[in-house]
PDB file of C-alpha atoms in Angstrom:
ATOM      1  CA  MET A   8     -36.706  -9.113  27.185  1.00  0.00           C
ATOM      2  CA  LYS A   9     -33.077  -8.694  28.257  1.00  0.00           C
ATOM      3  CA  LYS A  10     -32.137 -12.067  26.743  1.00  0.00           C
ATOM      4  CA  ILE A  11     -33.683 -11.142  23.381  1.00  0.00           C
ATOM      5  CA  PHE A  12     -31.850  -7.787  23.400  1.00  0.00           C
ATOM      6  CA  ASN A  13     -28.496  -9.493  24.107  1.00  0.00           C
ATOM      7  CA  LYS A  14     -29.144 -12.018  21.346  1.00  0.00           C
ATOM      8  CA  LYS A  15     -29.892  -9.214  18.859  1.00  0.00           C
ATOM      9  CA  ILE A  16     -26.668  -7.436  19.788  1.00  0.00           C
ATOM     10  CA  GLY A  17     -24.742 -10.681  19.388  1.00  0.00           C
ATOM     11  CA  VAL A  18     -26.204 -11.253  15.931  1.00  0.00           C
ATOM     12  CA  LEU A  19     -25.447  -7.644  14.955  1.00  0.00           C
ATOM     13  CA  ILE A  20     -21.811  -7.893  16.086  1.00  0.00           C
ATOM     14  CA  PHE A  21     -21.375 -11.229  14.320  1.00  0.00           C
ATOM     15  CA  SER A  22     -22.822  -9.739  11.109  1.00  0.00           C
ATOM     16  CA  LEU A  23     -20.479  -6.758  11.254  1.00  0.00           C
ATOM     17  CA  VAL A  24     -17.440  -8.971  11.788  1.00  0.00           C
ATOM     18  CA  CYS A  25     -18.431 -11.215   8.879  1.00  0.00           C
ATOM     19  CA  ALA A  26     -19.037  -8.206   6.627  1.00  0.00           C
ATOM     20  CA  GLY A  27     -15.598  -6.840   7.497  1.00  0.00           C
ATOM     21  CA  LEU A  28     -13.956 -10.147   6.682  1.00  0.00           C
ATOM     22  CA  ALA A  29     -15.872 -10.450   3.428  1.00  0.00           C
ATOM     23  CA  ASN A  30     -14.641  -7.014   2.321  1.00  0.00           C
ATOM     24  CA  ALA A  31     -11.008  -7.830   3.083  1.00  0.00           C
ATOM     25  CA  ALA A  32      -8.961  -8.555  -0.014  1.00  0.00           C
ATOM     26  CA  PRO A  33      -6.011 -10.704   1.035  1.00  0.00           C
ATOM     27  CA  VAL A  34      -2.774 -10.345  -0.913  1.00  0.00           C
ATOM     28  CA  ARG A  35      -1.076 -13.715  -1.297  1.00  0.00           C
ATOM     29  CA  SER A  36       1.881 -13.059  -3.580  1.00  0.00           C
ATOM     30  CA  GLU A  37       4.611 -10.558  -4.385  1.00  0.00           C
ATOM     31  CA  ASN A  38       3.101 -10.134  -7.854  1.00  0.00           C
ATOM     32  CA  GLU A  39      -0.286  -9.148  -6.400  1.00  0.00           C
ATOM     33  CA  ALA A  40       1.368  -6.674  -4.029  1.00  0.00           C
ATOM     34  CA  LEU A  41       3.468  -5.196  -6.822  1.00  0.00           C
ATOM     35  CA  ARG A  42       0.408  -4.772  -9.063  1.00  0.00           C
ATOM     36  CA  LEU A  43      -1.404  -2.869  -6.285  1.00  0.00           C
ATOM     37  CA  VAL A  44       1.606  -0.595  -5.777  1.00  0.00           C
ATOM     38  CA  GLN A  45       2.056   0.059  -9.503  1.00  0.00           C
ATOM     39  CA  ASN A  46      -1.650   0.916  -9.820  1.00  0.00           C
ATOM     40  CA  SER A  47      -1.364   3.315  -6.882  1.00  0.00           C
ATOM     41  CA  ILE A  48       1.725   4.980  -8.375  1.00  0.00           C
ATOM     42  CA  ALA A  49      -0.118   5.477 -11.673  1.00  0.00           C
ATOM     43  CA  LYS A  50      -3.285   6.726  -9.957  1.00  0.00           C
ATOM     44  CA  HIS A  51      -1.376   9.360  -7.973  1.00  0.00           C
ATOM     45  CA  LYS A  52       1.060  10.154 -10.824  1.00  0.00           C
ATOM     46  CA  PHE A  53       4.123   9.569  -8.636  1.00  0.00           C
ATOM     47  CA  GLY A  54       6.128   8.640 -11.736  1.00  0.00           C
ATOM     48  CA  GLY A  55       5.242  11.771 -13.674  1.00  0.00           C
ATOM     49  CA  SER A  56       4.844  11.375 -17.419  1.00  0.00           C
ATOM     50  CA  GLN A  57       7.041   8.242 -17.445  1.00  0.00           C
ATOM     51  CA  GLY A  58       4.824   6.344 -15.008  1.00  0.00           C
ATOM     52  CA  THR A  59       6.665   3.361 -13.563  1.00  0.00           C
ATOM     53  CA  GLU A  60       8.956   2.946 -16.580  1.00  0.00           C
ATOM     54  CA  CYS A  61      11.937   4.516 -14.794  1.00  0.00           C
ATOM     55  CA  MET A  62      11.312   2.692 -11.511  1.00  0.00           C
ATOM     56  CA  ARG A  63      12.691  -0.507 -10.102  1.00  0.00           C
ATOM     57  CA  PHE A  64      10.946  -2.378  -7.290  1.00  0.00           C
ATOM     58  CA  TYR A  65      12.572  -4.279  -4.433  1.00  0.00           C
ATOM     59  CA  ILE A  66      10.234  -6.473  -2.412  1.00  0.00           C
ATOM     60  CA  ASP A  67      10.726  -7.789   1.110  1.00  0.00           C
ATOM     61  CA  GLU A  68       8.187 -10.009   2.837  1.00  0.00           C
ATOM     62  CA  THR A  69       7.315 -10.277   6.528  1.00  0.00           C
ATOM     63  CA  ASP A  70       4.588 -12.334   8.186  1.00  0.00           C
ATOM     64  CA  GLU A  71       2.140  -9.410   8.044  1.00  0.00           C
ATOM     65  CA  GLU A  72       3.062  -7.453   4.928  1.00  0.00           C
ATOM     66  CA  PHE A  73       4.996  -6.947   1.744  1.00  0.00           C
ATOM     67  CA  GLU A  74       7.441  -4.042   1.937  1.00  0.00           C
ATOM     68  CA  ILE A  75       8.248  -2.526  -1.442  1.00  0.00           C
ATOM     69  CA  ASP A  76      11.051  -0.020  -2.019  1.00  0.00           C
ATOM     70  CA  VAL A  77      10.634   2.044  -5.168  1.00  0.00           C
ATOM     71  CA  ARG A  78      13.935   3.136  -6.665  1.00  0.00           C
ATOM     72  CA  SER A  79      14.955   5.202  -9.654  1.00  0.00           C
ATOM     73  CA  ASN A  80      16.116   2.943 -12.476  1.00  0.00           C
ATOM     74  CA  ASN A  81      18.831   5.247 -13.788  1.00  0.00           C
ATOM     75  CA  MET A  82      20.260   2.792 -16.304  1.00  0.00           C
ATOM     76  CA  LYS A  83      16.950   2.675 -18.166  1.00  0.00           C
ATOM     77  CA  CYS A  84      16.415   6.442 -17.966  1.00  0.00           C
ATOM     78  CA  GLY A  85      19.867   7.773 -18.762  1.00  0.00           C
ATOM     79  CA  GLY A  86      21.402   8.180 -15.310  1.00  0.00           C
ATOM     80  CA  ASP A  87      24.406   6.506 -13.707  1.00  0.00           C
ATOM     81  CA  PRO A  88      23.821   2.722 -13.990  1.00  0.00           C
ATOM     82  CA  ASN A  89      25.602   2.198 -10.633  1.00  0.00           C
ATOM     83  CA  VAL A  90      23.147   4.353  -8.684  1.00  0.00           C
ATOM     84  CA  GLU A  91      19.503   3.570  -7.891  1.00  0.00           C
ATOM     85  CA  PRO A  92      18.314   6.099  -5.303  1.00  0.00           C
ATOM     86  CA  ARG A  93      15.269   5.177  -3.224  1.00  0.00           C
ATOM     87  CA  LEU A  94      12.321   7.352  -4.160  1.00  0.00           C
ATOM     88  CA  PHE A  95       9.768   6.109  -1.626  1.00  0.00           C
ATOM     89  CA  SER A  96       8.358   2.893  -0.184  1.00  0.00           C
ATOM     90  CA  TYR A  97       5.025   1.134   0.205  1.00  0.00           C
ATOM     91  CA  SER A  98       3.728  -1.462   2.623  1.00  0.00           C
ATOM     92  CA  VAL A  99       0.961  -3.850   1.576  1.00  0.00           C
ATOM     93  CA  ASN A 100      -0.951  -5.592   4.353  1.00  0.00           C
ATOM     94  CA  LYS A 101      -1.287  -9.275   3.430  1.00  0.00           C
ATOM     95  CA  ARG A 102      -4.555  -9.801   5.280  1.00  0.00           C
ATOM     96  CA  THR A 103      -6.448  -6.688   4.153  1.00  0.00           C
ATOM     97  CA  GLY A 104      -4.627  -5.533   1.015  1.00  0.00           C
ATOM     98  CA  LYS A 105      -4.409  -2.018   2.452  1.00  0.00           C
ATOM     99  CA  LEU A 106      -1.558   0.163   1.232  1.00  0.00           C
ATOM    100  CA  ALA A 107       0.556   2.758   3.010  1.00  0.00           C
ATOM    101  CA  THR A 108       3.394   4.889   1.648  1.00  0.00           C
ATOM    102  CA  ASP A 109       6.094   7.241   2.884  1.00  0.00           C
ATOM    103  CA  ASN A 110       5.960   9.276  -0.349  1.00  0.00           C
ATOM    104  CA  ILE A 111       6.800  12.927   0.416  1.00  0.00           C
ATOM    105  CA  SER A 112       4.496  14.473  -2.188  1.00  0.00           C
ATOM    106  CA  TYR A 113       1.591  12.334  -0.966  1.00  0.00           C
ATOM    107  CA  ALA A 114       2.139  13.419   2.656  1.00  0.00           C
ATOM    108  CA  ASN A 115       2.228  17.046   1.511  1.00  0.00           C
ATOM    109  CA  SER A 116      -1.000  16.581  -0.480  1.00  0.00           C
ATOM    110  CA  LEU A 117      -2.645  15.475   2.777  1.00  0.00           C
ATOM    111  CA  GLY A 118      -1.443  18.669   4.453  1.00  0.00           C
ATOM    112  CA  LEU A 119       1.081  16.758   6.553  1.00  0.00           C
ATOM    113  CA  GLU A 120       4.648  17.727   7.209  1.00  0.00           C
ATOM    114  CA  TRP A 121       6.689  14.767   5.967  1.00  0.00           C
ATOM    115  CA  ASP A 122       8.421  12.908   8.792  1.00  0.00           C
ATOM    116  CA  GLY A 123       9.092   9.575   7.103  1.00  0.00           C
ATOM    117  CA  SER A 124       5.931   7.951   8.462  1.00  0.00           C
ATOM    118  CA  TYR A 125       3.761   5.728   6.316  1.00  0.00           C
ATOM    119  CA  ASN A 126       0.336   7.136   5.468  1.00  0.00           C
ATOM    120  CA  PRO A 127      -2.632   5.050   4.293  1.00  0.00           C
ATOM    121  CA  ILE A 128      -3.258   5.453   0.571  1.00  0.00           C
ATOM    122  CA  ASP A 129      -6.010   4.361  -1.845  1.00  0.00           C
TER     123      ASP A 129
END
């Protein structure tokens, strides 16, 4: 009886692990990561009425994630062409496709006091 119970638990754990891996959506390229970030920005209206039109994206890649800085593209939107202030950043986990951001308005919408930490989003 004990052997059968252990086998059932083993099968259950294996099934859960496989289901988790099947649901993971790996991100393999900068373009994929950027598309996810742009979709998130649009979904949460971080760009206001202009969307991402007045934003410029700078992408850095580590072994585990894509790090994307979102900056104001002042040249395109009438500001000083020599200044591109950072608005906020995103991280995109390569293995799972999960996003996190340090966006101030998003932290506030969660009821958090902004401290620069990344919060999971989408």
